[in-house]
PDB file of C-alpha atoms in Angstrom:
ATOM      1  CA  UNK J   1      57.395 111.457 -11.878  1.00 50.00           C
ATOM      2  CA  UNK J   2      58.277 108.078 -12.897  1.00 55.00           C
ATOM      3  CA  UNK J   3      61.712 105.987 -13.795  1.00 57.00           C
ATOM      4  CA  UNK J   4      61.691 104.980 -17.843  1.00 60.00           C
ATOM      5  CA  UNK J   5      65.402 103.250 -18.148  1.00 58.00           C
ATOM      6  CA  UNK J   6      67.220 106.776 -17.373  1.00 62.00           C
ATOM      7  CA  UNK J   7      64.551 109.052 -17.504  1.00 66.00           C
ATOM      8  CA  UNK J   8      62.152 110.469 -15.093  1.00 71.00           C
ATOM      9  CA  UNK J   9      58.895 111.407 -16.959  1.00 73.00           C
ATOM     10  CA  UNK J  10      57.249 114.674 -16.712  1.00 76.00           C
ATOM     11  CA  UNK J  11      53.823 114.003 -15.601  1.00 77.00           C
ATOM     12  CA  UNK J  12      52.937 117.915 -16.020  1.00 80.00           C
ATOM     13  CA  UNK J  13      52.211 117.784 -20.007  1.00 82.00           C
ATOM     14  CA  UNK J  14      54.900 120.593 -20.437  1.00 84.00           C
ATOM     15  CA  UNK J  15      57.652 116.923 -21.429  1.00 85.00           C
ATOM     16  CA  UNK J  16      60.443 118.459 -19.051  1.00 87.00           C
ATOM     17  CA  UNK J  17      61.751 114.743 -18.714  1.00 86.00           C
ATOM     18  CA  UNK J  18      64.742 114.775 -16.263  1.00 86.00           C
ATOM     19  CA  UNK J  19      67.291 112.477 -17.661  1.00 85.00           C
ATOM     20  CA  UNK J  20      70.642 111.315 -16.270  1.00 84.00           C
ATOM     21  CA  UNK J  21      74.286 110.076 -17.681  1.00 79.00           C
ATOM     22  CA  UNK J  22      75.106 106.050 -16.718  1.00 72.00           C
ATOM     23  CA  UNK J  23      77.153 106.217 -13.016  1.00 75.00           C
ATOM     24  CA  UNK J  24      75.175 109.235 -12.396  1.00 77.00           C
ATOM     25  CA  UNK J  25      71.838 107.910 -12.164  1.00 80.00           C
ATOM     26  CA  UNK J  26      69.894 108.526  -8.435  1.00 81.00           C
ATOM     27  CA  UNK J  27      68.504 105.389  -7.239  1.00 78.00           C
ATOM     28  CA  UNK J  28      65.146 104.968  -6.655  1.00 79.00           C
ATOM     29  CA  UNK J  29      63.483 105.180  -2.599  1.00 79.00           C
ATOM     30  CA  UNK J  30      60.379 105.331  -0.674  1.00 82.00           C
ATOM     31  CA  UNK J  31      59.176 108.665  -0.395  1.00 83.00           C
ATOM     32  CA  UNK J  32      56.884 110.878   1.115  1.00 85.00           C
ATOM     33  CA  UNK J  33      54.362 110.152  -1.113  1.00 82.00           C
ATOM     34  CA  UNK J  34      54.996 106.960  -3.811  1.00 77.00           C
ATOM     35  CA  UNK J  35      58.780 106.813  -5.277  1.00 75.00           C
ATOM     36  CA  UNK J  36      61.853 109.604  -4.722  1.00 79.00           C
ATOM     37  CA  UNK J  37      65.399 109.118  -5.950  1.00 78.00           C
ATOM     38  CA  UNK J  38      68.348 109.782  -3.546  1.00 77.00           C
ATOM     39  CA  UNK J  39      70.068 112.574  -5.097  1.00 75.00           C
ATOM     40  CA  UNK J  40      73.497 114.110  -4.328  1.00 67.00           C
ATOM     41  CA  UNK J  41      76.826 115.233  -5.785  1.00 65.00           C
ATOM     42  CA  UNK J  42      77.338 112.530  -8.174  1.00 74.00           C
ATOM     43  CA  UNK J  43      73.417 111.175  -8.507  1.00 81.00           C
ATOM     44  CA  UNK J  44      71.542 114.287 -10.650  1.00 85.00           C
ATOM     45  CA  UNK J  45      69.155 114.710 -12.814  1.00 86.00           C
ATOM     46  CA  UNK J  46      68.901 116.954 -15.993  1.00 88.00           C
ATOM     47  CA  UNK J  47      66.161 118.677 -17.965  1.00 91.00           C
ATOM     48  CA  UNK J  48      66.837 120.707 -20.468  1.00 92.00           C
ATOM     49  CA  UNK J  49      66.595 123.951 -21.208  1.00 92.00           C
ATOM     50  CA  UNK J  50      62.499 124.884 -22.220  1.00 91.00           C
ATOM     51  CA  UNK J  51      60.281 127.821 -22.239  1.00 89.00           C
ATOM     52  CA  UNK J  52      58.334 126.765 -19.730  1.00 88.00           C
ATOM     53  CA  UNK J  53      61.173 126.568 -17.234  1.00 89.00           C
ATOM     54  CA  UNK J  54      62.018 130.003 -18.174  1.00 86.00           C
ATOM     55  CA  UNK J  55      60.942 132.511 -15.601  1.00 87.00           C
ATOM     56  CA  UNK J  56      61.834 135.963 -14.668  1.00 85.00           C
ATOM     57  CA  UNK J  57      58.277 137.473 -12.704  1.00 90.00           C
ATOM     58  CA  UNK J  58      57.124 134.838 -11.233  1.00 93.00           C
ATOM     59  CA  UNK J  59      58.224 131.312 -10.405  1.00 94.00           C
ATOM     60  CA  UNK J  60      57.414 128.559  -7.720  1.00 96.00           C
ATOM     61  CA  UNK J  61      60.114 125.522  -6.992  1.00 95.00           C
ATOM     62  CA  UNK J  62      59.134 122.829  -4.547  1.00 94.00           C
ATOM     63  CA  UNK J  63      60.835 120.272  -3.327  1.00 93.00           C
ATOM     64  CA  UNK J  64      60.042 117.112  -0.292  1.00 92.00           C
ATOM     65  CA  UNK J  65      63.403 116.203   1.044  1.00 91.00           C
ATOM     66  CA  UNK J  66      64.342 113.618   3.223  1.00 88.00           C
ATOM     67  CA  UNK J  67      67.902 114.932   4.944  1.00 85.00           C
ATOM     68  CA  UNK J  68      69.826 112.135   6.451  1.00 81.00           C
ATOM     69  CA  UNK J  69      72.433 114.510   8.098  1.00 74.00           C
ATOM     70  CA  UNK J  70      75.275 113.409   5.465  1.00 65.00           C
ATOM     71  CA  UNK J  71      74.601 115.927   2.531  1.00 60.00           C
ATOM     72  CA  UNK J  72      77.806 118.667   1.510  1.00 61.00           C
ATOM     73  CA  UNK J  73      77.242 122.325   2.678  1.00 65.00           C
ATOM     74  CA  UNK J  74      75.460 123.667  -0.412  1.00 70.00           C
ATOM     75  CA  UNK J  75      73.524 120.736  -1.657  1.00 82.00           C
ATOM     76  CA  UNK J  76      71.444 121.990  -4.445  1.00 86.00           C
ATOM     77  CA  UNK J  77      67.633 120.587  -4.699  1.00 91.00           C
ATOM     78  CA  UNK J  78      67.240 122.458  -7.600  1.00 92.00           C
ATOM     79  CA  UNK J  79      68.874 124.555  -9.710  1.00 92.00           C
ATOM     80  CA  UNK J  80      68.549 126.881 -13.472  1.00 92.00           C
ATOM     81  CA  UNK J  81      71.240 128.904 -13.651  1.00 89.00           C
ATOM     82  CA  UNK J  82      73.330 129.997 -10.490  1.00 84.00           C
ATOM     83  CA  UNK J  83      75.920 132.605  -9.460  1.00 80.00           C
ATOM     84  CA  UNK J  84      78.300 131.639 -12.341  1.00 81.00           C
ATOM     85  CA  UNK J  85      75.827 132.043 -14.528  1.00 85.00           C
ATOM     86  CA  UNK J  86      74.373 135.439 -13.287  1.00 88.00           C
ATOM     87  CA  UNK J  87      71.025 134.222 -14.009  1.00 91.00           C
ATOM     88  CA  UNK J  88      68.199 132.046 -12.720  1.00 92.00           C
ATOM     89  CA  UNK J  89      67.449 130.441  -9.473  1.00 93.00           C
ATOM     90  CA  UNK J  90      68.106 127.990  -6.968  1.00 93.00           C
ATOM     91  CA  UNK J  91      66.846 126.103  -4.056  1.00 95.00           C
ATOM     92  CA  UNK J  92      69.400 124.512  -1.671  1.00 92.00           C
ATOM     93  CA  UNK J  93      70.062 123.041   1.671  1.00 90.00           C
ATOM     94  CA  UNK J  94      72.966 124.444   3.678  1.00 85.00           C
ATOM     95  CA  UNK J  95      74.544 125.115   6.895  1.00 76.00           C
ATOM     96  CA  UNK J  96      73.046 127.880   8.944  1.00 73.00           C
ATOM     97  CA  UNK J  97      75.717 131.054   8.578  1.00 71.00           C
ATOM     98  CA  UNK J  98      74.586 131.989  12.699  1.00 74.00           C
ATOM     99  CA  UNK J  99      74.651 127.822  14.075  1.00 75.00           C
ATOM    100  CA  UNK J 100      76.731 125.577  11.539  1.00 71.00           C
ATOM    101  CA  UNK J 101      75.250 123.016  12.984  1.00 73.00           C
ATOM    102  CA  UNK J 102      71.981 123.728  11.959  1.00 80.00           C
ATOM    103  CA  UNK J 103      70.909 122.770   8.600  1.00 87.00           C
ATOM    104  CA  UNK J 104      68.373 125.536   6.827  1.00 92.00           C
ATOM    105  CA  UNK J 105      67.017 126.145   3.312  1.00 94.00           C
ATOM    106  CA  UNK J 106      67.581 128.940   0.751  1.00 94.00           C
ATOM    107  CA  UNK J 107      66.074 130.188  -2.253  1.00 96.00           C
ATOM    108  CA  UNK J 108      68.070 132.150  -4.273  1.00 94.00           C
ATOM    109  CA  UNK J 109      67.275 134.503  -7.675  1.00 94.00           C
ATOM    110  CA  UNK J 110      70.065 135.269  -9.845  1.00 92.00           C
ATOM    111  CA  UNK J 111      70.269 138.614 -12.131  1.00 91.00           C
ATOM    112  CA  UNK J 112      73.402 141.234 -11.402  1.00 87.00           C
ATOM    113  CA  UNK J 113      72.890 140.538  -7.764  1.00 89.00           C
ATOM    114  CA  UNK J 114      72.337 137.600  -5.654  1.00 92.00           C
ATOM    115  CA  UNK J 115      68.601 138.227  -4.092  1.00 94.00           C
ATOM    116  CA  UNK J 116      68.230 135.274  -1.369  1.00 93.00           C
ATOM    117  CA  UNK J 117      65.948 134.019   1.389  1.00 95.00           C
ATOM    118  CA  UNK J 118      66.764 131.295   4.223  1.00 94.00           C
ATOM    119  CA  UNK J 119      63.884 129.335   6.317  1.00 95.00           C
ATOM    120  CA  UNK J 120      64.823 131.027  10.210  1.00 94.00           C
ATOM    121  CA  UNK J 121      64.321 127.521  11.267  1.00 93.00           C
ATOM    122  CA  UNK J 122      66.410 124.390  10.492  1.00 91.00           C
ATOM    123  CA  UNK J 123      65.216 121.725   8.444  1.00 93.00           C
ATOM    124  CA  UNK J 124      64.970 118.618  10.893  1.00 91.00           C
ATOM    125  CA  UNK J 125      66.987 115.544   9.666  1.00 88.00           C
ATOM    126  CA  UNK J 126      65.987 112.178   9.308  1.00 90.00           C
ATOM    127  CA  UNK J 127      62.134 113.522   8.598  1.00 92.00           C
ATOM    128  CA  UNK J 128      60.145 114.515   5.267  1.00 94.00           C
ATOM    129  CA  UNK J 129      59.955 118.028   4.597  1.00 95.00           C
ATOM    130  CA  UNK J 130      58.632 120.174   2.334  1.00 96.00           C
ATOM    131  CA  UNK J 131      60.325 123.221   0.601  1.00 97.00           C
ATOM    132  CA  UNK J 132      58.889 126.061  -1.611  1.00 98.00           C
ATOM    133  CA  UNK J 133      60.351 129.021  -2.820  1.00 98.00           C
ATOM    134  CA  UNK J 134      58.138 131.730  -4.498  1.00 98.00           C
ATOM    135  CA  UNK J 135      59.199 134.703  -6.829  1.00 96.00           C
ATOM    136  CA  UNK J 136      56.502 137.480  -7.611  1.00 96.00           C
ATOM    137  CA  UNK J 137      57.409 140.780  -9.234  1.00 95.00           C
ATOM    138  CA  UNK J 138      54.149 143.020  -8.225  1.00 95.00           C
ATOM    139  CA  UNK J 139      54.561 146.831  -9.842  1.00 95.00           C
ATOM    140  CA  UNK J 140      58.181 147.753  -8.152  1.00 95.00           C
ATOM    141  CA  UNK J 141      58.314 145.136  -5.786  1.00 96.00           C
ATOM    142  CA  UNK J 142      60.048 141.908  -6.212  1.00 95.00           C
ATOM    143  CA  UNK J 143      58.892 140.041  -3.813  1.00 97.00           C
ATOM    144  CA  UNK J 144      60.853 136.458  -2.424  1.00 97.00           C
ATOM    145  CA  UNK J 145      59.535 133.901  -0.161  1.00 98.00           C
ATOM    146  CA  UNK J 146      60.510 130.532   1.837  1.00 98.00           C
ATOM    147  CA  UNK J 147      58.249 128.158   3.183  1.00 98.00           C
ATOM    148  CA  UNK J 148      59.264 124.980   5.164  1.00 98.00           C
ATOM    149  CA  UNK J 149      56.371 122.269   5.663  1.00 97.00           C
ATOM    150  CA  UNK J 150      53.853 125.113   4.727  1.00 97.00           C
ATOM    151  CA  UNK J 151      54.283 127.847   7.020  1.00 98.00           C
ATOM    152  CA  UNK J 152      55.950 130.791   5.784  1.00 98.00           C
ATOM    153  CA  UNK J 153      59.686 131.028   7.433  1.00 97.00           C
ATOM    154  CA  UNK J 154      60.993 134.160   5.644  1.00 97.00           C
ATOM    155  CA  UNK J 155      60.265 136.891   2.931  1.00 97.00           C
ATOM    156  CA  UNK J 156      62.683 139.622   1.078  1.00 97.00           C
ATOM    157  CA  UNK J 157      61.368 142.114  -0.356  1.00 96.00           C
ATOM    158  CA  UNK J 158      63.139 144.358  -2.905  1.00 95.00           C
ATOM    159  CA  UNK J 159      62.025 147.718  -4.797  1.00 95.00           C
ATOM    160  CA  UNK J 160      63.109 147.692  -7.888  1.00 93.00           C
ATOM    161  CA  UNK J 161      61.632 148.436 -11.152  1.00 92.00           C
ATOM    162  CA  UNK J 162      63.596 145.531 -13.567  1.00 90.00           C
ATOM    163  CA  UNK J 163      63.149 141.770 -12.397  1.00 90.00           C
ATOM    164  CA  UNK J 164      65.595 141.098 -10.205  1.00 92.00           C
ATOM    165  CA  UNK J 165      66.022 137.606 -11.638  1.00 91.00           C
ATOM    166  CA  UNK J 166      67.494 137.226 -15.163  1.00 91.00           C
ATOM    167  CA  UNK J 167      66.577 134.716 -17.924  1.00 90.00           C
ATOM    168  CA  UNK J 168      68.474 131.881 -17.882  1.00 92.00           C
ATOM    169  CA  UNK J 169      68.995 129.357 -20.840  1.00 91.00           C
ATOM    170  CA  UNK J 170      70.801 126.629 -19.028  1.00 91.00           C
ATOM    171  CA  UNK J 171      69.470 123.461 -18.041  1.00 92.00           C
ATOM    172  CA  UNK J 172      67.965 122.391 -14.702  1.00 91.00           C
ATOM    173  CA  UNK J 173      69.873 120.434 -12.521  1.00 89.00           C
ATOM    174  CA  UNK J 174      67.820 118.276  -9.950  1.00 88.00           C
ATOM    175  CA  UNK J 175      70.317 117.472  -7.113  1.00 85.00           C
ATOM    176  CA  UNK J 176      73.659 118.941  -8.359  1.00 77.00           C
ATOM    177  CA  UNK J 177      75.216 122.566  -8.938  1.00 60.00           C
ATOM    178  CA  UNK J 178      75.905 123.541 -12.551  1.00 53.00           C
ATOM    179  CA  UNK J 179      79.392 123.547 -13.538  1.00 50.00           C
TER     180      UNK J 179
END
């Protein structure tokens, strides 16, 4: 990705450029590997809606983040959809529901039920990580999966002969919930 005035440019060839509103802009940072942009509740990105970003069998979202211990419980990384919208997906960084201290990930998939997967072990602050949340519907099996820095924290498995994620039409927010 790359900064063009208030764009970040798809370097995939599919041209989902993420663009954002003046005053809600991310800044630009070092990252893990060349630039990042320090996201949050009022620094987003948007891409709109395209058929590429459409998934409902299979889907991969990854994400480095850098967490500096400051974020809001529920800080999307990326989201298409969401609970109000009954469709789509979401990864997200949030406190752990067993240590609220802890900060772990989650991947969710949105259809007529939530369908949701959290790493089992917190996401360290103040160091790069790496998130990816995979989505594979195999015969009846729909089959989610969380990985933090490349090993494989957790997996949910659900039998059911529909996807389990619905289409969604809505835009993808990089670093802020959908209204």
């Amino acid at each position: 990705e790359k900064l063009v005035g208030d764009k970040s440019i798809d370097s995939s060839g599919n041209l989902n450029h993420a663009s954002c509103e003046s005053g809600t802009c991310p800044e630009k940072a070092d990252g893990k590997y060349g630039n990042s942009f320090l996201i949050g509740e009022k620094a987003f990105f948007t891409v709109n809606h395209s058929a590429s970003l459409a998934a409902t069998i299979s889907l991969t979202v990854s994400a480095w983040i850098y967490p500096t211990g400051d974020e809001s419980l529920y800080q999307k990384i990326v989201e298409k959809g969401g609970a109000e919208k009954s469709s789509g997906y979401d990864l997200e960084y949030n406190s752990s529901s067993t240590d609220p201290t802890a900060r772990i990930a989650r991947f969710n998939l949105w259809g007529t039920s939530q369908v949701a997967v959290d790493t089992r072990t917190a996401v360290p602050i103040g160091n790069w990580s790496y998130l990816v949340g995979t989505y594979e519907k195999i015969g009846a099996q729909n089959i989610v999966k969380i990985y933090l820095n490349g090993v494989l924290e957790n997996e949910n498995i659900v039998s059911s002969a529909a996807p389990v994620m619905d289409l969604s039409y809505n835009n993808l927010f990089i670093g802020k919930a959908t209204a």
